[in-house]
PDB file of C-alpha atoms in Angstrom:
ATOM      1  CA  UNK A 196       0.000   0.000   0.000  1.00  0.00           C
ATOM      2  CA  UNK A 197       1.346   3.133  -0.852  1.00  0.00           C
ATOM      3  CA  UNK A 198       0.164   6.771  -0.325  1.00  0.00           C
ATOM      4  CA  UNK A 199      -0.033   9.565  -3.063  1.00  0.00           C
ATOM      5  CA  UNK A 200       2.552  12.088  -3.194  1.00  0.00           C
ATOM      6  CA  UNK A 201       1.562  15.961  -4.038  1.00  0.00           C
ATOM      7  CA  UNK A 202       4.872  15.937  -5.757  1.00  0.00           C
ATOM      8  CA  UNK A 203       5.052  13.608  -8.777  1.00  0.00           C
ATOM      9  CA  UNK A 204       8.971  14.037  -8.786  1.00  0.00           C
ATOM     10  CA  UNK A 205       8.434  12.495  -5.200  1.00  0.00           C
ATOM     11  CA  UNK A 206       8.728   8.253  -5.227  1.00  0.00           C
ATOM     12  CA  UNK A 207       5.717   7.660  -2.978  1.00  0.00           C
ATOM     13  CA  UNK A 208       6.506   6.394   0.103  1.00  0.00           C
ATOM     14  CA  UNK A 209       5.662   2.507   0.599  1.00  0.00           C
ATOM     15  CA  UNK A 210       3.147   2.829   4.040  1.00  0.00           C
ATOM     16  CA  UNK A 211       3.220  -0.455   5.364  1.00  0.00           C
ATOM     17  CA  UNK A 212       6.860  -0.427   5.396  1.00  0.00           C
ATOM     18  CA  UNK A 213       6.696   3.301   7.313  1.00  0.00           C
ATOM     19  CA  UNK A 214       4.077   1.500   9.831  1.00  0.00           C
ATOM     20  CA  UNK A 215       6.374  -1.874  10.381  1.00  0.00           C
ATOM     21  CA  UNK A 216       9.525   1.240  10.791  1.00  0.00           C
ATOM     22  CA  UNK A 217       7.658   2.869  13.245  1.00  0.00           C
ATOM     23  CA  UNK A 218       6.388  -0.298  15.266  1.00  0.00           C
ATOM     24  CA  UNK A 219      10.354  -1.878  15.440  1.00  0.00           C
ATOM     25  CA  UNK A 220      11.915   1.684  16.850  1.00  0.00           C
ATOM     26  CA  UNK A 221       8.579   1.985  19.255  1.00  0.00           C
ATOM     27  CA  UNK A 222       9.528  -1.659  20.845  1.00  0.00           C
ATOM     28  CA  UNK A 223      13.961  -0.904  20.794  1.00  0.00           C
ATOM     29  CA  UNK A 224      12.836   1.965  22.617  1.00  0.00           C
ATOM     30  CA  UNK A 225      10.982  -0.513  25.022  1.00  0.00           C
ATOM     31  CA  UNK A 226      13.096  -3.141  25.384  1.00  0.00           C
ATOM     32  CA  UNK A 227      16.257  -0.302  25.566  1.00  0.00           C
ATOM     33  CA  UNK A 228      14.144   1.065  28.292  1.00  0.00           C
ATOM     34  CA  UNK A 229      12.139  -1.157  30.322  1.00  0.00           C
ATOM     35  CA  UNK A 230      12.374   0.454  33.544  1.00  0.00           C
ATOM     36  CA  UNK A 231      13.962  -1.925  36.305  1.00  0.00           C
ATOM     37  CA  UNK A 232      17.154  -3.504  35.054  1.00  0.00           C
ATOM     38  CA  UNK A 233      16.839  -5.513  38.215  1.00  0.00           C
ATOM     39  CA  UNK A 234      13.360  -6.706  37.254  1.00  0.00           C
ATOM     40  CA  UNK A 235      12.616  -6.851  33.117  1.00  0.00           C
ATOM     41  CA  UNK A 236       9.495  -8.971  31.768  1.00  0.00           C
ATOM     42  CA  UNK A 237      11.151 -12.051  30.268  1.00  0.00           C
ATOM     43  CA  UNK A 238      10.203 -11.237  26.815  1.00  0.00           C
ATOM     44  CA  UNK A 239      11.846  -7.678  27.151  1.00  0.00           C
ATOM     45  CA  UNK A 240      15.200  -9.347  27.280  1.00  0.00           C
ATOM     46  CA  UNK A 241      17.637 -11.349  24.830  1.00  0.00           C
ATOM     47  CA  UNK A 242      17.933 -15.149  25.520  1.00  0.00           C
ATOM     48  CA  UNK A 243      20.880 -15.587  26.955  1.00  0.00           C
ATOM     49  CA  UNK A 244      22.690 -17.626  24.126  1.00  0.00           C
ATOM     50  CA  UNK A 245      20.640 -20.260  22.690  1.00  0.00           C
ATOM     51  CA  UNK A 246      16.622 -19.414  21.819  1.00  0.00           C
ATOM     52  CA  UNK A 247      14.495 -16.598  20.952  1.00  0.00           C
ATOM     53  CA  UNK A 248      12.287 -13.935  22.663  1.00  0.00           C
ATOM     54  CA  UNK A 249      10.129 -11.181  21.300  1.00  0.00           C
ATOM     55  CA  UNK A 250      13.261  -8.980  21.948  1.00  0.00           C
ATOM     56  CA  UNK A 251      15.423 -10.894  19.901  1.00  0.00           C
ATOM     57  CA  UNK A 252      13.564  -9.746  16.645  1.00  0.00           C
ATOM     58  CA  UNK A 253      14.528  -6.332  17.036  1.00  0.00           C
ATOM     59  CA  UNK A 254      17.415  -6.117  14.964  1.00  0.00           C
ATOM     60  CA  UNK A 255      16.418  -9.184  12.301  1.00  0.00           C
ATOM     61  CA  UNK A 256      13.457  -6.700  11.890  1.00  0.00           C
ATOM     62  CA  UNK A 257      15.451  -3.385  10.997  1.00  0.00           C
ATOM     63  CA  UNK A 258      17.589  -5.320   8.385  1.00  0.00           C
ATOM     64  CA  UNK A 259      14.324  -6.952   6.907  1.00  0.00           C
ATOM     65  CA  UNK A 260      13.176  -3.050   6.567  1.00  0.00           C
ATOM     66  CA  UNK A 261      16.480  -2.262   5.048  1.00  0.00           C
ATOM     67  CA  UNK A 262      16.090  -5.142   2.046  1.00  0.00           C
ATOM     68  CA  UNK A 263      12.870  -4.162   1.694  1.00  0.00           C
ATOM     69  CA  UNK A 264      14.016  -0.327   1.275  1.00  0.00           C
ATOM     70  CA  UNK A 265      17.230  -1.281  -0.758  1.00  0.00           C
ATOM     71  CA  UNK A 266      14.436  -2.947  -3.264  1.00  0.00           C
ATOM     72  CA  UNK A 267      11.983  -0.570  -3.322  1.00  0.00           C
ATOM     73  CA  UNK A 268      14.358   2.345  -3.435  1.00  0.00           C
ATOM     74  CA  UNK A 269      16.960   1.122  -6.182  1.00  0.00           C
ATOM     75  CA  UNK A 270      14.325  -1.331  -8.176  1.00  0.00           C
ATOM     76  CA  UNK A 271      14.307   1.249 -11.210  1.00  0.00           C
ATOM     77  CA  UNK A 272      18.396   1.745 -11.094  1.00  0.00           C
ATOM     78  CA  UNK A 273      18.807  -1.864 -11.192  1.00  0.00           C
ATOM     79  CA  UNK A 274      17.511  -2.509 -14.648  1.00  0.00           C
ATOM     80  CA  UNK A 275      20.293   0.713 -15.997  1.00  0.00           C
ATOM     81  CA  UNK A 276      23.946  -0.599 -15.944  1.00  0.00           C
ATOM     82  CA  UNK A 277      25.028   2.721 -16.439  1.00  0.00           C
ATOM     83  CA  UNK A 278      23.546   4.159 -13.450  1.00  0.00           C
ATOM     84  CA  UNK A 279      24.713   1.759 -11.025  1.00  0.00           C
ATOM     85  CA  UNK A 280      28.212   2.887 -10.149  1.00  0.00           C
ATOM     86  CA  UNK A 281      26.610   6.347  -8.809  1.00  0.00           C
ATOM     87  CA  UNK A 282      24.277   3.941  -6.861  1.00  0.00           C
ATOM     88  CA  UNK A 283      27.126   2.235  -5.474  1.00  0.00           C
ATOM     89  CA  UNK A 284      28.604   5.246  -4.482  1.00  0.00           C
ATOM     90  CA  UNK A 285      25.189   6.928  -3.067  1.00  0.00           C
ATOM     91  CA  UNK A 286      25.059   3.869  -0.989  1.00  0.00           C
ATOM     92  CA  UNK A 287      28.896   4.057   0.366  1.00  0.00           C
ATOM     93  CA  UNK A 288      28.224   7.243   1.322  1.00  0.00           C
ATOM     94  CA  UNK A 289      25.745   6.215   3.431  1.00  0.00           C
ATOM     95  CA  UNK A 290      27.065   3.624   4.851  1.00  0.00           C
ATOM     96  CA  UNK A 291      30.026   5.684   5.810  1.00  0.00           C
ATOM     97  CA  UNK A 292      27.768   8.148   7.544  1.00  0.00           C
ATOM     98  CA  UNK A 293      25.516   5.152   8.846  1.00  0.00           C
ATOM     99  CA  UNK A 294      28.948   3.977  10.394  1.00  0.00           C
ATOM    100  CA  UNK A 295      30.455   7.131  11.606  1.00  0.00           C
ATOM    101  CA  UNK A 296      26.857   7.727  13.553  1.00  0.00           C
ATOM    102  CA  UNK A 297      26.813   4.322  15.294  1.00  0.00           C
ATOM    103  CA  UNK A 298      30.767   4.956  16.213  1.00  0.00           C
ATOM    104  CA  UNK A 299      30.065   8.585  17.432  1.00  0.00           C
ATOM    105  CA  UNK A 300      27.157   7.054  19.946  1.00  0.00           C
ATOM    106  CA  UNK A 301      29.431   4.376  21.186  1.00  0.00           C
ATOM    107  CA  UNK A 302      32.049   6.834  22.163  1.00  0.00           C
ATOM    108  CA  UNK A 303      29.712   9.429  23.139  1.00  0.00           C
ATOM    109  CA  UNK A 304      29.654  11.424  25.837  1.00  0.00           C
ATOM    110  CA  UNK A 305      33.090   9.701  27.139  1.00  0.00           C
ATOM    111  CA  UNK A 306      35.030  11.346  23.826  1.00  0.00           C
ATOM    112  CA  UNK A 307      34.257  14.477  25.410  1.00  0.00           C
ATOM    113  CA  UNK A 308      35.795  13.836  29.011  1.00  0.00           C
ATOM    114  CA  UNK A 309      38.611  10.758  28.408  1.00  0.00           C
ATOM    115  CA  UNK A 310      39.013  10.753  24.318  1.00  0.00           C
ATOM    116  CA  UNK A 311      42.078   8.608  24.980  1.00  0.00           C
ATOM    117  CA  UNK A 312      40.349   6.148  26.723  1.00  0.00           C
ATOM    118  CA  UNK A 313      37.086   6.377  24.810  1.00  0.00           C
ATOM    119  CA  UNK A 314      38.775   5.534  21.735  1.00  0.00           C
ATOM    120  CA  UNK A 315      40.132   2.539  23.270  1.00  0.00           C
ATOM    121  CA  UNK A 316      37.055   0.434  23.786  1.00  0.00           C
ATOM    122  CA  UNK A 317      34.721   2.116  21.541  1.00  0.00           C
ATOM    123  CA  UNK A 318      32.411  -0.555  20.269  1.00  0.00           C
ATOM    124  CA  UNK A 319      33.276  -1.138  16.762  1.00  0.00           C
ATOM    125  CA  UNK A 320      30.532  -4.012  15.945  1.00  0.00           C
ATOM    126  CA  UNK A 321      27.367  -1.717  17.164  1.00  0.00           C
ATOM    127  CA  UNK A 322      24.103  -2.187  15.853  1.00  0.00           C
ATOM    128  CA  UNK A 323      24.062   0.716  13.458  1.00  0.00           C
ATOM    129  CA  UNK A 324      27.631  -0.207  12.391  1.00  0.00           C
ATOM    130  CA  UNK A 325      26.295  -3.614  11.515  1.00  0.00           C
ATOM    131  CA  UNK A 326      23.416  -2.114   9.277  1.00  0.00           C
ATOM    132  CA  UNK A 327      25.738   0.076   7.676  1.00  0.00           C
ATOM    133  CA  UNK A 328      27.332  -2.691   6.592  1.00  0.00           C
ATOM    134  CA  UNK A 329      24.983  -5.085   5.295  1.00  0.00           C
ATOM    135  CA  UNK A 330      22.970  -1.924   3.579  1.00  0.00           C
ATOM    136  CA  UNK A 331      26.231  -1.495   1.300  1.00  0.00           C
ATOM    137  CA  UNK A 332      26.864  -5.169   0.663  1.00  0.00           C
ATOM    138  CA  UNK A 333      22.959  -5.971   0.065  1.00  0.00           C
ATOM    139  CA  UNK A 334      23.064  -2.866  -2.173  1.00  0.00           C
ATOM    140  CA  UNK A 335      25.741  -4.330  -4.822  1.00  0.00           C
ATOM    141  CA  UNK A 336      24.208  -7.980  -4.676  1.00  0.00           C
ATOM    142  CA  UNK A 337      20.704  -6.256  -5.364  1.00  0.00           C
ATOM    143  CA  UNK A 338      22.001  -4.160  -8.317  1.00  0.00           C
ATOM    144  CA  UNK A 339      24.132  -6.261  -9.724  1.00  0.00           C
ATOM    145  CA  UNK A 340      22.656  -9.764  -9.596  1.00  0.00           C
ATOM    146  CA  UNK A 341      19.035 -11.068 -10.798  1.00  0.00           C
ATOM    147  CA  UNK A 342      16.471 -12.722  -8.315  1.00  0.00           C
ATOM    148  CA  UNK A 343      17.589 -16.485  -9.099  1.00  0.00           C
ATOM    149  CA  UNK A 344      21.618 -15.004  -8.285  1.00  0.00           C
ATOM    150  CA  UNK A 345      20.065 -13.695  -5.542  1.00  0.00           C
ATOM    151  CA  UNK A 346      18.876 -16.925  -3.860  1.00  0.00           C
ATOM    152  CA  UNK A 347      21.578 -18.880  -4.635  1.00  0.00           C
ATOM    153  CA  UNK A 348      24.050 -16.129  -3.147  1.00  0.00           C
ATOM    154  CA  UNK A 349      21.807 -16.535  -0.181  1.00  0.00           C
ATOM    155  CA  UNK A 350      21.883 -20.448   0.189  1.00  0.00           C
ATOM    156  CA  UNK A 351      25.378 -20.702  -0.379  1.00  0.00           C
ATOM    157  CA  UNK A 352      26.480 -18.320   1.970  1.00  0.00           C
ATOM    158  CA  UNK A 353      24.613 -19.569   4.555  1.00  0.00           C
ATOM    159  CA  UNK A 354      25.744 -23.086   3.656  1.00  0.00           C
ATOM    160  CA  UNK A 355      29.288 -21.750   3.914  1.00  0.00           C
ATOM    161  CA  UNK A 356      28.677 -20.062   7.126  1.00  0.00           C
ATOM    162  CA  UNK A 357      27.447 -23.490   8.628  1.00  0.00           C
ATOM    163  CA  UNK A 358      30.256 -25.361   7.334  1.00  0.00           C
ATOM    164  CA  UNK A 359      32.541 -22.572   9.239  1.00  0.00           C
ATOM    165  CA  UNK A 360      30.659 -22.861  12.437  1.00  0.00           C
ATOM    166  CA  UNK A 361      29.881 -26.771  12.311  1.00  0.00           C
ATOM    167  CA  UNK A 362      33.387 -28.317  11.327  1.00  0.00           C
ATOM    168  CA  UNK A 363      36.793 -25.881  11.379  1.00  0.00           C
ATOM    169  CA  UNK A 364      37.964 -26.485  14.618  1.00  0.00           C
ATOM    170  CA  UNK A 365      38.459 -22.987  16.811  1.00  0.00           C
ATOM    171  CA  UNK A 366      42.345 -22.120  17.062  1.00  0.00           C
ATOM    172  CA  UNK A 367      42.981 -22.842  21.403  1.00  0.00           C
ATOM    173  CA  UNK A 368      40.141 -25.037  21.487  1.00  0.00           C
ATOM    174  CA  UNK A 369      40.202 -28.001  19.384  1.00  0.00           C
ATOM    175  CA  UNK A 370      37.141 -28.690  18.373  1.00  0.00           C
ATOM    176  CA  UNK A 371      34.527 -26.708  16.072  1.00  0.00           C
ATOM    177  CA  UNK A 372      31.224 -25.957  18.390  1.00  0.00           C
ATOM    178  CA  UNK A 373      28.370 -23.094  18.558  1.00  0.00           C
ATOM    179  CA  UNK A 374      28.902 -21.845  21.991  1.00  0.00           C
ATOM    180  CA  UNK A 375      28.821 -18.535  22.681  1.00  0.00           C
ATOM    181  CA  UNK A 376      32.558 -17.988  24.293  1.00  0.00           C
ATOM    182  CA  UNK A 377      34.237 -20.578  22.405  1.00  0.00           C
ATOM    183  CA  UNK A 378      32.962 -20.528  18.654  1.00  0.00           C
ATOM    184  CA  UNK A 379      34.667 -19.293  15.524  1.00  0.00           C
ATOM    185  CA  UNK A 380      32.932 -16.709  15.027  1.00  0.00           C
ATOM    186  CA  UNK A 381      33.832 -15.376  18.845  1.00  0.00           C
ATOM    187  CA  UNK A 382      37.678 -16.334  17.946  1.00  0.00           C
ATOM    188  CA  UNK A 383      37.566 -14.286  14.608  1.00  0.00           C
ATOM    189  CA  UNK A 384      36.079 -11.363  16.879  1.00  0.00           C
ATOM    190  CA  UNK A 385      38.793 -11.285  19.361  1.00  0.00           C
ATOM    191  CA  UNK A 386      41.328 -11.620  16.863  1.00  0.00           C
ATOM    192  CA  UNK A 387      40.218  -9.146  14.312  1.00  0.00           C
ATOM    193  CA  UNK A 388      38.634  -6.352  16.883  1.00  0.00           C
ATOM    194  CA  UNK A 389      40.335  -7.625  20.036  1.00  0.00           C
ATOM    195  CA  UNK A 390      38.336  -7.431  23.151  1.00  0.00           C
ATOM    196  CA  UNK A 391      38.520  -3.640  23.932  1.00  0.00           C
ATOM    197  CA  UNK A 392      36.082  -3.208  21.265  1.00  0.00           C
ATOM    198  CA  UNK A 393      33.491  -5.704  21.765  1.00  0.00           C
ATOM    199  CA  UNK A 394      30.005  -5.702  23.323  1.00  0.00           C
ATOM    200  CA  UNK A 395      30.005  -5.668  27.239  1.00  0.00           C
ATOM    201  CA  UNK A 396      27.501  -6.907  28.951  1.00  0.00           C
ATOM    202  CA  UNK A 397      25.227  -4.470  31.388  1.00  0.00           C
ATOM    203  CA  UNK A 398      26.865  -6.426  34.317  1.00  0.00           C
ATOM    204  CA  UNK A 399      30.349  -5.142  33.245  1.00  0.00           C
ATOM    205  CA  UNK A 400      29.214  -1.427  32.390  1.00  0.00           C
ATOM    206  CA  UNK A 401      26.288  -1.136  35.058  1.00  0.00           C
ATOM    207  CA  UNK A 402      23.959   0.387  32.856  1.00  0.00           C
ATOM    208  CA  UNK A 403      21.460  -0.716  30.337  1.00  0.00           C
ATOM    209  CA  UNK A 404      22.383  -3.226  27.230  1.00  0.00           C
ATOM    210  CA  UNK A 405      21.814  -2.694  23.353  1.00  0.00           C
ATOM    211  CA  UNK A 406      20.707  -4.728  20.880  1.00  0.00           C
TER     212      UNK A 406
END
């Protein structure tokens, strides 16, 4: 469903996706604020490794609203080669900023008083960091591949991933497994972004968590 714009030179704007937008930032600002860290509903906090609750969904919901956006938004570039390098570059750009935003609240307001320090264990892997990420890559596969390239990008990558996971034993550990300390994907992490600039938990910081 989408409404009419006064503007013709205006792409309407696609409703349903605007009401599903709304709805996910209404419950992150619920479960980010729940009241009591002491004393949160069960479904207004993350499983604790393995499962799923309500909160959970959160962030699998804003990248669902990005594909959807990244289709809806670049469907009429994708069928003219020649304008897809400025797409490409439309979408960097926004990823950089995306990026640069989810870095700037992880270091904010600490920058201000202990820069030094602030820079140190900025979270690099944030949520919006994250997005920013998958906007750009999803961008190129969506402009540059048809639907059936599409799939089978999806399929094997996910194949690959749970080959990763399942079977390469984890360097210091021996064996390949899905916990949540001891997995590859964990090892990769430290190595890569080293601890300092991981997720803490709101045990370690005393404050609230993020998604």
């Amino acid at each position: 469903m989408t409404s009419i714009s006064a503007n013709t030179d205006t792409p309407a704007r696609l409703l349903s996706l605007d009401f599903f937008r709304g709805a996910t930032v209404a419950a992150m600002i619920l479960v980010n604020n729940p009241g009591d860290w002491g004393n949160i509903y069960a479904p207004l906090e993350h499983a604790e490794w393995n499962g799923c609750t309500p909160t959970d969904l959160i962030f699998p919901f804003f990248l669902f609203i990005v594909g959807v956006s990244i289709a809806y938004a670049m469907g009429s570039k994708k069928t003219d080669p020649a304008t897809h390098n400025k797409t490409i570059l439309k979408a960097l750009k926004r990823a950089f900023i995306l990026f640069g935003l989810g870095l700037f609240l992880s270091l904010f307001p600490k920058v201000f008083t202990d820069p030094i320090g602030a820079f140190q264990h900025v979270r690099i892997p944030g949520v919006l960091q994250r997005i920013a990420v998958v906007f750009f890559i999803s961008s190129i596969i969506f402009l540059k591949n048809s639907e059936k390239n599409i799939f089978r990008i999806l399929i094997a990558l996910l194949a690959v991933y749970w080959a990763l996971m399942t079977f390469v034993p984890v360097p210091g550990v021996g064996y390949a497994n899905l916990e949540k300390e001891t997995n590859l994907g964990a090892w990769i992490d430290r190595g890569i972004l080293t601890e300092a600039h991981l997720w803490k938990s709101a045990k370690t910081l005393g404050s609230g968590r993020h998604l």
